[in-house]
Coordinates of C-alpha atoms in Angstrom, one line a residue:
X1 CA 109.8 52.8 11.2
X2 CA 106.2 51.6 10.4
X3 CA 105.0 55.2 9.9
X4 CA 108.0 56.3 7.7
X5 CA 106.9 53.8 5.6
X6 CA 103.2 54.6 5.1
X7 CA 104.5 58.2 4.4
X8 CA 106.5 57.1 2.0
X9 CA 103.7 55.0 0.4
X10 CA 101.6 58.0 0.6
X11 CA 104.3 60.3 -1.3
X12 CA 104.4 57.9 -3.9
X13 CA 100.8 57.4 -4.5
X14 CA 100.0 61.5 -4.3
X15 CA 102.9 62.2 -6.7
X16 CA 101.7 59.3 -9.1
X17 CA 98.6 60.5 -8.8
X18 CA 99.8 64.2 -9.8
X19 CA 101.7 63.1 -12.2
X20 CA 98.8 61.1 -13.9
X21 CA 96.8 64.2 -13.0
X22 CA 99.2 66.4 -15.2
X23 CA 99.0 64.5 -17.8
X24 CA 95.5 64.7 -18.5
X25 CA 95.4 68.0 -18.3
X26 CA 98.0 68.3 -20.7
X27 CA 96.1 65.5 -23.4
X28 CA 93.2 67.9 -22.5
X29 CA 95.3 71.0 -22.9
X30 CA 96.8 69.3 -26.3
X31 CA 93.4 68.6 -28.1
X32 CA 91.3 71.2 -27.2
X33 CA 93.7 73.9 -27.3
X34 CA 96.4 72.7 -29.9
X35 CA 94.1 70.0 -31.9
X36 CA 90.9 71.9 -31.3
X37 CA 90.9 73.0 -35.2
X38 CA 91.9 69.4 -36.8
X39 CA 89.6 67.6 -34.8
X40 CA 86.7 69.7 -35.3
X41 CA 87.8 69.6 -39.1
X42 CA 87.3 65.6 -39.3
X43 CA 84.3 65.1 -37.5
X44 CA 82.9 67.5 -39.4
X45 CA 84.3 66.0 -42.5
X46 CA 82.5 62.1 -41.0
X47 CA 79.5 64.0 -40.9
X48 CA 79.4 66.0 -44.0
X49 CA 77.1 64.7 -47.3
X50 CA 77.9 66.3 -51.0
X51 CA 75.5 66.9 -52.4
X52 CA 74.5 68.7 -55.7
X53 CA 73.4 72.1 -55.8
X54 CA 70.5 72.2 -58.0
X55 CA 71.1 75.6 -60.6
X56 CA 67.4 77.9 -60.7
X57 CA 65.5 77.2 -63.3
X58 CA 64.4 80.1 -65.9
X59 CA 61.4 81.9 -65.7
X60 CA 58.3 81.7 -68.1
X61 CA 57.0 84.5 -68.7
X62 CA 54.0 86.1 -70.8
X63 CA 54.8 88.6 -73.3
X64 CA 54.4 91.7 -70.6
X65 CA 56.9 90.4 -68.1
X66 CA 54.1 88.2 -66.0
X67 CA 55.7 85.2 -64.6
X68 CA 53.6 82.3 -65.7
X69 CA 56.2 79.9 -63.7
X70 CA 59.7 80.6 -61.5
X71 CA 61.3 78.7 -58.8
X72 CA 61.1 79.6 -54.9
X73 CA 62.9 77.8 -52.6
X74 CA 61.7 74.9 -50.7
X75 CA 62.1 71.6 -48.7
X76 CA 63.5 68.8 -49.8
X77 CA 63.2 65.2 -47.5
X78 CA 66.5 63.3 -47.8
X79 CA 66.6 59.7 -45.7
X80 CA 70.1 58.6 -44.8
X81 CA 69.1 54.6 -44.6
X82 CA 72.4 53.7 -41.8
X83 CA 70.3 56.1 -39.5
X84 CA 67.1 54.0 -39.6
X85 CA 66.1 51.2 -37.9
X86 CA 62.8 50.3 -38.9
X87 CA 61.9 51.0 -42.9
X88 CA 58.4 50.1 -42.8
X89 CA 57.3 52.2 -39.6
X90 CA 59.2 55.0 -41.2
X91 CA 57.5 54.6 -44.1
X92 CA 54.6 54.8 -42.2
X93 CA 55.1 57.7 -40.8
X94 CA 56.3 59.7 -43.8
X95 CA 52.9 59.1 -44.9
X96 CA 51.1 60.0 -42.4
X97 CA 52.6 63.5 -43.1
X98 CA 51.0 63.2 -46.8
X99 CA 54.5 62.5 -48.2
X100 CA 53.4 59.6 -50.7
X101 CA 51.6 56.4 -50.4
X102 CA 53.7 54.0 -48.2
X103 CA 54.3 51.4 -50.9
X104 CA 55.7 53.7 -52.8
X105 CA 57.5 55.3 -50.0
X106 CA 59.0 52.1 -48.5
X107 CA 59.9 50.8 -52.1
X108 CA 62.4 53.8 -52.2
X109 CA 64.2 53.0 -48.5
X110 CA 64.5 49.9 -49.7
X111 CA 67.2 51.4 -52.7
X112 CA 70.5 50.1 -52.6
X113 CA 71.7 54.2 -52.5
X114 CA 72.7 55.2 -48.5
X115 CA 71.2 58.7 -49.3
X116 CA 67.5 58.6 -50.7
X117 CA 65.6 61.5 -52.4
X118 CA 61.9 61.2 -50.6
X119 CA 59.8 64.1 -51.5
X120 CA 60.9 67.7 -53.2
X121 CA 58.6 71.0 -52.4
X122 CA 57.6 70.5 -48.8
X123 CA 56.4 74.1 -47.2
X124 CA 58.5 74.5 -43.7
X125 CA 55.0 73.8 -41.8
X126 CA 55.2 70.5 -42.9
X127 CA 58.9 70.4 -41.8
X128 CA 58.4 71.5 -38.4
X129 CA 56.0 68.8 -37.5
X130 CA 58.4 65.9 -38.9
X131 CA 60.7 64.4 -36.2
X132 CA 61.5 61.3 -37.7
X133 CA 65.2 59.7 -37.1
X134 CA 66.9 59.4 -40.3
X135 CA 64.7 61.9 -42.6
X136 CA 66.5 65.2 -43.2
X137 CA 65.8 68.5 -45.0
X138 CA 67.7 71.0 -47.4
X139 CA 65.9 73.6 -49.0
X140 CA 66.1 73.1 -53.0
X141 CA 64.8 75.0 -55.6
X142 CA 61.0 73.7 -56.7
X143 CA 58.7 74.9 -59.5
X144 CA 55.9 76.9 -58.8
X145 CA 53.3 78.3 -61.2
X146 CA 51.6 81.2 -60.1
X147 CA 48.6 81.1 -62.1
X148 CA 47.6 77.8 -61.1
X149 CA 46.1 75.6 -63.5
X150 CA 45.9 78.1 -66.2
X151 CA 47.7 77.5 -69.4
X152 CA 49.1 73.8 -68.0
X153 CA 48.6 72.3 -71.1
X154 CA 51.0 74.7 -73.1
X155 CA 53.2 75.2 -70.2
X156 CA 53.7 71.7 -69.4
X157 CA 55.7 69.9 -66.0
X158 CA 58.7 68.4 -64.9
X159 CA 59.3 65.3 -64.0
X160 CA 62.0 64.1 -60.5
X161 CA 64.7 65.1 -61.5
X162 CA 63.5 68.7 -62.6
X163 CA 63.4 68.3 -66.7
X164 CA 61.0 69.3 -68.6
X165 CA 58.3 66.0 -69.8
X166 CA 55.6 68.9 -71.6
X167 CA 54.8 71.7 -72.6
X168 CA 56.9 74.6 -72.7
X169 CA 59.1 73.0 -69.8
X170 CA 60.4 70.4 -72.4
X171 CA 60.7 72.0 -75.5
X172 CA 62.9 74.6 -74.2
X173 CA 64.8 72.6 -71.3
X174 CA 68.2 73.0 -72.4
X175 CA 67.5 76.7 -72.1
X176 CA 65.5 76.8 -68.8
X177 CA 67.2 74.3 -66.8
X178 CA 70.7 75.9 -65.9
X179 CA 73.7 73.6 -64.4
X180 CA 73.8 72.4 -61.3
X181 CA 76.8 72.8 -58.9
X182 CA 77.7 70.8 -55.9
X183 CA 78.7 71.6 -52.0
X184 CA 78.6 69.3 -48.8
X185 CA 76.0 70.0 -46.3
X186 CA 76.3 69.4 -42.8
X187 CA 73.3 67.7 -40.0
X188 CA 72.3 70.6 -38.0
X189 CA 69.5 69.6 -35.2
X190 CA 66.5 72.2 -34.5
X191 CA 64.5 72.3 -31.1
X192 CA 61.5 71.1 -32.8
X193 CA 60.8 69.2 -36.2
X194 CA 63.3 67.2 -38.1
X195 CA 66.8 67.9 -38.3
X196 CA 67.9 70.3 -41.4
X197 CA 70.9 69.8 -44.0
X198 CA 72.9 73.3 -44.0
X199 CA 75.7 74.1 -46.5
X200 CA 79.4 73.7 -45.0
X201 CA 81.6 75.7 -46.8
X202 CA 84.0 72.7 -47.3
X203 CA 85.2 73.5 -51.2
X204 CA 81.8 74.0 -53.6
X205 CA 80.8 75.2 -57.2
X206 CA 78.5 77.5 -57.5
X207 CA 75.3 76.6 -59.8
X208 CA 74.1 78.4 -62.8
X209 CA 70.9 79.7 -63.1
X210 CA 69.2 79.0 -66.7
X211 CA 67.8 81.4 -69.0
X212 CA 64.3 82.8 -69.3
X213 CA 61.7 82.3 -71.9
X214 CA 59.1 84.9 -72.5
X215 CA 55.8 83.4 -74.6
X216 CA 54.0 84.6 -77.1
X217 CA 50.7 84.5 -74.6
X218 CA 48.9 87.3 -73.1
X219 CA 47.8 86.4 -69.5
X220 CA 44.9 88.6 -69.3
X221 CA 43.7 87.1 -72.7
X222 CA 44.7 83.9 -71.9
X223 CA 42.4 84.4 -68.8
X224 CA 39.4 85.6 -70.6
X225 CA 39.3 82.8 -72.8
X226 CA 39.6 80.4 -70.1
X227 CA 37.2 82.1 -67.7
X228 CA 34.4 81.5 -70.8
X229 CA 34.9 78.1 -71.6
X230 CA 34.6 76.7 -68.3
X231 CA 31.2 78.7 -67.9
X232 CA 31.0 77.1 -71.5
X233 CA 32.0 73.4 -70.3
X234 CA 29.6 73.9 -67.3
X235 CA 27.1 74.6 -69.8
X236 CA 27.2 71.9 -72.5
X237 CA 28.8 69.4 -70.3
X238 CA 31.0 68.5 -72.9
X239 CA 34.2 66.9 -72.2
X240 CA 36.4 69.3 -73.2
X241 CA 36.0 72.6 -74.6
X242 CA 39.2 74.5 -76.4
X243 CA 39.9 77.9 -77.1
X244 CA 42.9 79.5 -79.2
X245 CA 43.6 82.8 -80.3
X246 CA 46.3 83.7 -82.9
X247 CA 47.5 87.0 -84.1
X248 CA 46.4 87.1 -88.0
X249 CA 49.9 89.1 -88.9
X250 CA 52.7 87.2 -86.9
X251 CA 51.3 83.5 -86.0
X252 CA 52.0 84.6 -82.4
X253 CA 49.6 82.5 -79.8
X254 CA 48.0 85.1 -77.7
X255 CA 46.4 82.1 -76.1
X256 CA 45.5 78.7 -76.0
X257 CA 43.1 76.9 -73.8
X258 CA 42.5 73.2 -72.9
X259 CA 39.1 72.7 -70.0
X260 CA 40.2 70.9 -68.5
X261 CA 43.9 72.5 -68.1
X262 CA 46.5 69.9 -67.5
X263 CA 47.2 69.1 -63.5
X264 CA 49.4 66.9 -62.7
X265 CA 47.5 65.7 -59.6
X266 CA 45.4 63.7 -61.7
X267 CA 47.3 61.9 -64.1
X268 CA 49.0 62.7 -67.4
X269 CA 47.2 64.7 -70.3
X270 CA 48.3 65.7 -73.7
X271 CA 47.6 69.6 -74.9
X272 CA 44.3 68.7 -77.0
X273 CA 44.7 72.3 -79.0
X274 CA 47.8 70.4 -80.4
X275 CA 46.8 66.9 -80.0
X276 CA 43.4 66.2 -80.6
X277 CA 42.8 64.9 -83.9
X278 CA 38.9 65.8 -84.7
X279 CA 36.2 65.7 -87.6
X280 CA 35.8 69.0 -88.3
X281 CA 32.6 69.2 -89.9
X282 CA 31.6 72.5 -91.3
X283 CA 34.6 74.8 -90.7
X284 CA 36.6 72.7 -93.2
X285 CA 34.5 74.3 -95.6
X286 CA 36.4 76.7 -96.1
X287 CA 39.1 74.5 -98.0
X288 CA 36.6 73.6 -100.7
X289 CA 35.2 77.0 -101.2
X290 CA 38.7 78.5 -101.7
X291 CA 39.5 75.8 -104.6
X292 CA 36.1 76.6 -106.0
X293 CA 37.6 80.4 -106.1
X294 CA 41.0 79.4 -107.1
X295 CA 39.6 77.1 -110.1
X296 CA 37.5 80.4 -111.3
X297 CA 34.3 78.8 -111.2
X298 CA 31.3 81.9 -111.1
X299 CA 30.4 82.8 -107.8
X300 CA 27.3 84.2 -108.1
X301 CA 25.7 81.3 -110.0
X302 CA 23.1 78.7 -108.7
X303 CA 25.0 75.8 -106.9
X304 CA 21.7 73.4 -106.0
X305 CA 17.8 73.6 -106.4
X306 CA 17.1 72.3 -103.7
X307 CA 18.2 70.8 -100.2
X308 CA 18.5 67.1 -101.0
X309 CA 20.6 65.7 -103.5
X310 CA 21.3 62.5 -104.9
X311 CA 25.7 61.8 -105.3
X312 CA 27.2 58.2 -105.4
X313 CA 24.7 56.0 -104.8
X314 CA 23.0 57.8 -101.6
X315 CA 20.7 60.8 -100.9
X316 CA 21.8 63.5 -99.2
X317 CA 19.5 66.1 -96.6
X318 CA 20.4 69.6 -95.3
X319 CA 19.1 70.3 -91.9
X320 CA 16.4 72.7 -93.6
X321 CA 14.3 72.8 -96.8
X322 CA 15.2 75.7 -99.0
X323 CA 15.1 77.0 -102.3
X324 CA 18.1 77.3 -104.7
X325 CA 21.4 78.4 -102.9
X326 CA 24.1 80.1 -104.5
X327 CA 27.7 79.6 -103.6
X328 CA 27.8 82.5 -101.5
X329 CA 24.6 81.2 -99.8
X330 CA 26.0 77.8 -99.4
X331 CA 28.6 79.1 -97.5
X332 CA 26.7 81.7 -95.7
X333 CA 23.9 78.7 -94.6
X334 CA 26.5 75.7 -94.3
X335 CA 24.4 73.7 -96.8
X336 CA 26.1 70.3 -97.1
X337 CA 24.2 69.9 -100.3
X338 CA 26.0 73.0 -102.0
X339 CA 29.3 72.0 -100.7
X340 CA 28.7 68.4 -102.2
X341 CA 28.4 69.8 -105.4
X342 CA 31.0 72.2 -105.0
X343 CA 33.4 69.2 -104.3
X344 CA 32.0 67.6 -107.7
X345 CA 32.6 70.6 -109.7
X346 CA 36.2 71.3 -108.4
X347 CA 37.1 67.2 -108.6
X348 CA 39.4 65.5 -106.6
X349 CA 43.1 66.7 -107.4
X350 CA 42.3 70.0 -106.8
X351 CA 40.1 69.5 -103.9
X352 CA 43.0 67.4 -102.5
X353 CA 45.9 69.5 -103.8
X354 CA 44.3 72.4 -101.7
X355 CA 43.7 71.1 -98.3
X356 CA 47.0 69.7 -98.5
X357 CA 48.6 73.4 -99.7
X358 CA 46.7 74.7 -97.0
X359 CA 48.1 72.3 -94.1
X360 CA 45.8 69.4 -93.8
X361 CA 47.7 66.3 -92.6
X362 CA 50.7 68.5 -91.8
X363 CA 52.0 69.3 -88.5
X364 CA 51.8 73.1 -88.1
X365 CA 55.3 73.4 -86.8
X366 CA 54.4 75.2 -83.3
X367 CA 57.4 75.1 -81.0
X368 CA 55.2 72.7 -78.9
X369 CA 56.3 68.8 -77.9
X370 CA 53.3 66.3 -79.2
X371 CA 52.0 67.5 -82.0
X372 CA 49.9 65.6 -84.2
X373 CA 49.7 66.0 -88.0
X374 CA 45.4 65.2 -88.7
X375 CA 44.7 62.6 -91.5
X376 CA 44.2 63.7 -95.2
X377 CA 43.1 60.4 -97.1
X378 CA 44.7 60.0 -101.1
X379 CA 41.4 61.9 -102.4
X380 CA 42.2 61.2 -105.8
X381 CA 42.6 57.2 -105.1
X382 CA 39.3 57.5 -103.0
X383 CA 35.4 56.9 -103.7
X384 CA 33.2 59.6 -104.8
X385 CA 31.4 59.1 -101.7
X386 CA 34.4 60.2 -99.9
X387 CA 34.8 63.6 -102.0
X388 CA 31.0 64.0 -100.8
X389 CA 32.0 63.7 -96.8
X390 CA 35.2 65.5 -97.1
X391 CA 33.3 68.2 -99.0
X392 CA 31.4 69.0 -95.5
X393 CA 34.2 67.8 -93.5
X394 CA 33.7 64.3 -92.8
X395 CA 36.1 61.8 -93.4
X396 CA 38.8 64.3 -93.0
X397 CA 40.5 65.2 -89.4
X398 CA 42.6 68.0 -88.0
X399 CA 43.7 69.4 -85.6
X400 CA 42.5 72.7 -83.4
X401 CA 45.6 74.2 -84.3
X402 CA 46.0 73.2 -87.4
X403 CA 42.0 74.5 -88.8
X404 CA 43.4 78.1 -86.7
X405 CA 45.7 78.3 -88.7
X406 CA 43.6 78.0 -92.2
X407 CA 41.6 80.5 -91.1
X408 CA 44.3 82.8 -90.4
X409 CA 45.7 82.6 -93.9
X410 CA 42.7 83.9 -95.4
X411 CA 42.7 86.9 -93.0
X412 CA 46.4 87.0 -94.0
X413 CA 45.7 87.4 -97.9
X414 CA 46.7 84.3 -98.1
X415 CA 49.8 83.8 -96.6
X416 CA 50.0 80.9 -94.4
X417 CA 52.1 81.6 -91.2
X418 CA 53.2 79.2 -88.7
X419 CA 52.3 79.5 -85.3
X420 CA 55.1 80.3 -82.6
X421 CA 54.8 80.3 -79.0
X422 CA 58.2 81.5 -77.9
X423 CA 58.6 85.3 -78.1
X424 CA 62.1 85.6 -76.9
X425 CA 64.9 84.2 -74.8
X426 CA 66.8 86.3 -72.2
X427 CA 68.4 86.6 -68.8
X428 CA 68.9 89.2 -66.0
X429 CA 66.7 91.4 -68.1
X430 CA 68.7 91.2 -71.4
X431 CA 67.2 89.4 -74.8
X432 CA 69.6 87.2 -76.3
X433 CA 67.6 85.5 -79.0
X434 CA 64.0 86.6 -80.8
X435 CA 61.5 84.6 -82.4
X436 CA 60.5 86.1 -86.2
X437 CA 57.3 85.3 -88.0
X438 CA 58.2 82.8 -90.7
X439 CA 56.1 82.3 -93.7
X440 CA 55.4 78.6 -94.6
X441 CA 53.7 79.2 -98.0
X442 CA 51.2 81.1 -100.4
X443 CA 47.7 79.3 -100.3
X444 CA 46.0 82.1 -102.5
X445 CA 46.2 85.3 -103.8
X446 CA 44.9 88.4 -101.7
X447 CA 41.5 88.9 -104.0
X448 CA 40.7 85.0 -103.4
X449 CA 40.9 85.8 -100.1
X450 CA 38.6 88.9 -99.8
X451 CA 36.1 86.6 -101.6
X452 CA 36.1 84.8 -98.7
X453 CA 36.1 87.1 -96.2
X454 CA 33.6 89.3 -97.2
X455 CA 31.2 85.9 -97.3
X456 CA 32.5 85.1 -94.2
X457 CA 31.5 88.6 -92.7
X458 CA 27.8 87.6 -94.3
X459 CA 27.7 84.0 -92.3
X460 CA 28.0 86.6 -88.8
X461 CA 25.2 88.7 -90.2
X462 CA 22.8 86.5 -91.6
X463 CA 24.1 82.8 -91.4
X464 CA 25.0 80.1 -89.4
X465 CA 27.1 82.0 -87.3
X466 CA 24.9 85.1 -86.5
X467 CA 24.6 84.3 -82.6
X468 CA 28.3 85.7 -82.7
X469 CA 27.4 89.0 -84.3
X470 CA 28.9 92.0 -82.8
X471 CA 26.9 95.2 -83.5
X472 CA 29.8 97.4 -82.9
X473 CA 32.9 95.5 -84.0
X474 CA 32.7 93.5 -87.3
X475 CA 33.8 89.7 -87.2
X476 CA 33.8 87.2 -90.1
X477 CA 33.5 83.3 -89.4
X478 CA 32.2 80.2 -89.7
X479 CA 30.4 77.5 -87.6
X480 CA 30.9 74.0 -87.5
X481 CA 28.7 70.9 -86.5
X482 CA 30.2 67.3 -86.8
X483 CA 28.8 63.9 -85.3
X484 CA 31.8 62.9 -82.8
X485 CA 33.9 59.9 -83.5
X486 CA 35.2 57.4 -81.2
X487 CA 36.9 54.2 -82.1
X488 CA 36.6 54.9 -85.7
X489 CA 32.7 55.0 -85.4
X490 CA 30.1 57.5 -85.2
X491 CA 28.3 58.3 -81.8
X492 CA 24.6 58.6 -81.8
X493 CA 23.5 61.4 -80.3
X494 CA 26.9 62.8 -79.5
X495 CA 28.7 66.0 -81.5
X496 CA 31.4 68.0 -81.8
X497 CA 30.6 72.1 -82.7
X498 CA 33.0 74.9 -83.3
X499 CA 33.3 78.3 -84.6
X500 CA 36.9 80.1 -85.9
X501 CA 35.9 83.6 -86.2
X502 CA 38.4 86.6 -87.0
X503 CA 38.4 90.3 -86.0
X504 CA 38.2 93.2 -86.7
X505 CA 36.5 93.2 -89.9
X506 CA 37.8 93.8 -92.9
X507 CA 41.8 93.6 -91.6
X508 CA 41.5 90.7 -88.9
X509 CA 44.3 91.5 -86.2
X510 CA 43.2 88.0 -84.3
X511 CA 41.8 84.7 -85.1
X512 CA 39.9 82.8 -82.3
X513 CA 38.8 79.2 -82.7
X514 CA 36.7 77.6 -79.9
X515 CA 35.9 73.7 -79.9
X516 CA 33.5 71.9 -78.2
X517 CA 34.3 67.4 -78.0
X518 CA 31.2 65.5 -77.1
X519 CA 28.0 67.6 -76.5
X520 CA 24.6 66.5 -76.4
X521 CA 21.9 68.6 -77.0
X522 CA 22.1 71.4 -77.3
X523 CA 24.9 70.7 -80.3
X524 CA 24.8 73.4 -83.0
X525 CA 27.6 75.9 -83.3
X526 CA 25.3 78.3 -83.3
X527 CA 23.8 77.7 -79.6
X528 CA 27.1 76.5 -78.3
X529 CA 30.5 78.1 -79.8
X530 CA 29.1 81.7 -81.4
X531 CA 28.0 82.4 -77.6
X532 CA 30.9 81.8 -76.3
X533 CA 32.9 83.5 -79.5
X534 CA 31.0 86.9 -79.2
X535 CA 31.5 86.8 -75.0
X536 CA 35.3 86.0 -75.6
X537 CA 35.8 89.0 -77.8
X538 CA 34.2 92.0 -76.1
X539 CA 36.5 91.3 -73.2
X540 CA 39.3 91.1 -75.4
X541 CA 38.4 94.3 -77.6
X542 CA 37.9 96.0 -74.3
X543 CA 41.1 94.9 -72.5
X544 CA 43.0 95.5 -75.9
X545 CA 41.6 98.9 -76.4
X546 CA 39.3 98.6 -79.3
X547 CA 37.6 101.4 -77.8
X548 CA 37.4 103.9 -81.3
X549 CA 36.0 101.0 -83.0
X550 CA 33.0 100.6 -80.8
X551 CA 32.1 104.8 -81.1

């Protein structure tokens, strides 16, 4: 009876024991079988993070096609801050990989936001040796520029979130920078290195990438220039040297130089071609002289006796004694004394009216963010020492750009063009908008101009600027030699020197200004710029195929 009843026990348990058997099976059978799909679906969806698909920016380009900048595809460090336990040794960490300074680092784990932005552009080496819990990676678009530091200053940067804060970048953002679009990305862990962000196809919009700009600039010219002012910086040890080279028919920038080029790395800098408000000493010269031509004073006729004159009170020197100087040799041998004179002679209005028709304290109107507009005092309401200083150009300043551009009228026969960096917009190889040379005014008639020209020709054979002479391409120009200003005071001993030179000679196709801020000695234009000038443009002739002018 005993034993009947311990198999019966026994029955009971093994058939419980199935049955609870069965049913675990079946709950196993149920979710991986039936549920398999729905339950896969939500963890998935717990895990999932939308984020937004950032669109490709456009390209820059130069006016051949060469990129200038484009976007490649690279890491981006998210942190999700629920996933980590320590802020400050994470921190710590992140910058141990060269990530950012910990301070800065640890102030943005410390965001209210769950999912925190660390770092954009990180090459996958860098990625592979990051195993840190809580710091992911999604590859993002990032901005390269090929070229490196060349052409910066023009081309400008973007800021965190991708827009454009200079250059080129901001003042055609709403073309380059596309729309974003969004999708969710899922955690996917790799064998070695920090775990990676992949796109889950859980519902998404596609972005849009944004349109390309082609420039105006010419790399390869745009490299010559640069190449020769930083042998040219090295050389002077000034502290910065400029260069800008304009086409005399369209106002197009073929290319503009700042040494030292914009970098990011080392703090914020304004493009100094644009920017840089200067005396400019004797290249403003040629504002005078033309309202001497335009009033119809006699060219040929004796402007001074000598080289020191006596004008408002104080006595004025050229550098050397000399004779009696026409206007044509006052020009031709920068005499400060002449162009004092020629100032008296023309008077203020018209010396005023002039440098105002021909741009002075006027922005220029490039399609470039930060411009600056120079400073043209009331002549008229002034001193008459201040029509002496101006007549040499002191008291006066201008910008790079803006004394370019002067220049280029009077190789232009006296139409005044503004300058244009953008050469057209486009995308996937098709142009949807061109830029057109616009005229912004008549400074003088073509036979004023020629005047001027021809004497300028004389000032690169036997003048001021004859260390830029070219024996087998004719150039006209003029130098330029100005004490440097700082603070609204002179600086002993310190100068500023240029030269704007156009060629060919007699029908100018290009206008190239170089600038030298705060050179010791040497200082004169001729020892400094003209070198520099005459280096510049038998590269460029060559590269450009001047090569019938040179037989």
């Amino acid at each position: 009876m005993q034993i009947e009843k311990s198999k019966l026990k026994a029955k009971i348990i093994i058939t419980l024991f199935c049955l609870l058997w069965f049913l675990i099976l079946g709950r196993l059978f149920y979710l991986q079988l039936i549920k398999s799909k729905e339950i896969s679906k939500y963890t998935k969806e717990k895990q999932l993070r939308l984020l937004s698909l950032e669109a490709r920016r456009g390209d820059i380009l130069d006016r051949n096609g060469r990129i200038l900048a484009t976007d490649l595809k690279m890491f981006t460090l998210y942190a999700k801050k629920g996933s980590i336990k320590n802020l400050e040794e994470t921190a710590t960490k992140l910058s141990y990989h060269n990530l950012g300074k910990k301070e800065e680092l640890l102030s943005l784990l410390k965001s209210n936001s769950e999912f925190i932005k660390i770092a954009r552009g990180i090459p996958d080496s860098t990625i592979e040796k990051i195993n840190i819990p809580g710091i992911y990676a999604v590859k993002e678009w990032f901005r390269f520029y090929p070229s490196k530091s060349l052409g910066r200053s023009f081309l400008g940067a973007l800021n965190w979130e991708r827009k454009g804060i200079a250059g080129v970048e901001s003042e055609y953002n709403e073309f380059l920078k596309g729309k974003d679009g969004w999708a969710y990305f899922l955690e996917v862990p790799r064998s070695s290195g920090i775990s990676l962000l992949k796109r889950y196809e859980f519902g998404h919009k596609e972005p849009v990438k944004g349109y390309d700009i082609y420039l105006t600039i010419d790399l390869p010219i745009q490299y010559i220039i640069n190449e020769e002012l930083e042998k040219l910086k090295e050389r002077t040890n000034a502290a910065q040297v400029m260069g800008i080279c304009v086409s005399v028919k369209t106002g197009e920038i073929f290319g503009m130089v700042n040494i030292p080029e914009f970098n990011p790395e080392n703090g914020w800098k304004l493009n100094s071609c644009i920017s840089w408000e200067f005396e400019p000493g004797s290249i403003f010269k040629l504002i005078p002289a033309l309202a001497y031509i335009k009033e119809g004073l006699p060219i040929k006729d004796t402007i001074v006796d000598t080289s020191i004159i006596k004008f408002a009170g104080k006595t004025f020197k050229d550098v050397h004694p000399h004779s009696a100087y026409t206007f044509r040799e006052s020009i031709i041998y920068s005499s400060n004394v002449g162009f004092i004179t020629i100032g008296e002679k023309i008077g203020k209005k018209a010396f005023y009216n002039t440098a105002r028709l021909m741009g002075i304290g006027c922005k220029t109107g490039v399609d470039l963010p930060a411009e600056y507009p120079g400073r043209l005092p009331n002549l008229p309401k002034e001193k008459n020492i201040q029509l002496a200083t101006m007549s040499f150009g002191q008291g006066v300043s201008a910008t790079p750009l803006q004394m370019v551009m002067i220049y280029q009228a009077i190789g232009n026969n006296g139409i005044l063009l503004k300058p244009r960096i953008m050469k057209a917009i486009g995308k996937e190889g098709k142009i949807i908008k061109r830029s057109k040379k616009e005229e912004i005014r008549k400074i003088a008639y073509p036979e004023e101009c020629k005047i001027l020209l021809d004497i300028l020709h004389e000032v690169t054979i036997e003048g001021t600027g004859s260390t830029a002479y070219l024996s087998l391409l004719p150039i006209a120009g003029k130098t330029g030699t100005a004490w440097k200003v700082k603070d609204g005071n002179y600086v002993k001993g310190r100068y500023v020197s240029s030269f704007i030179g156009l060629f060919p000679y007699p029908d100018p196709e290009f206008v190239l200004g170089i600038f030298i801020d705060d050179i010791g000695t040497p200082y004169y234009a001729s020892e400094t710029a003209c070198p520099a000038f005459k280096e510049i443009v038998k590269r460029i002739i060559l590269y450009k195929g001047y090569r019938e002018n040179l037989l």
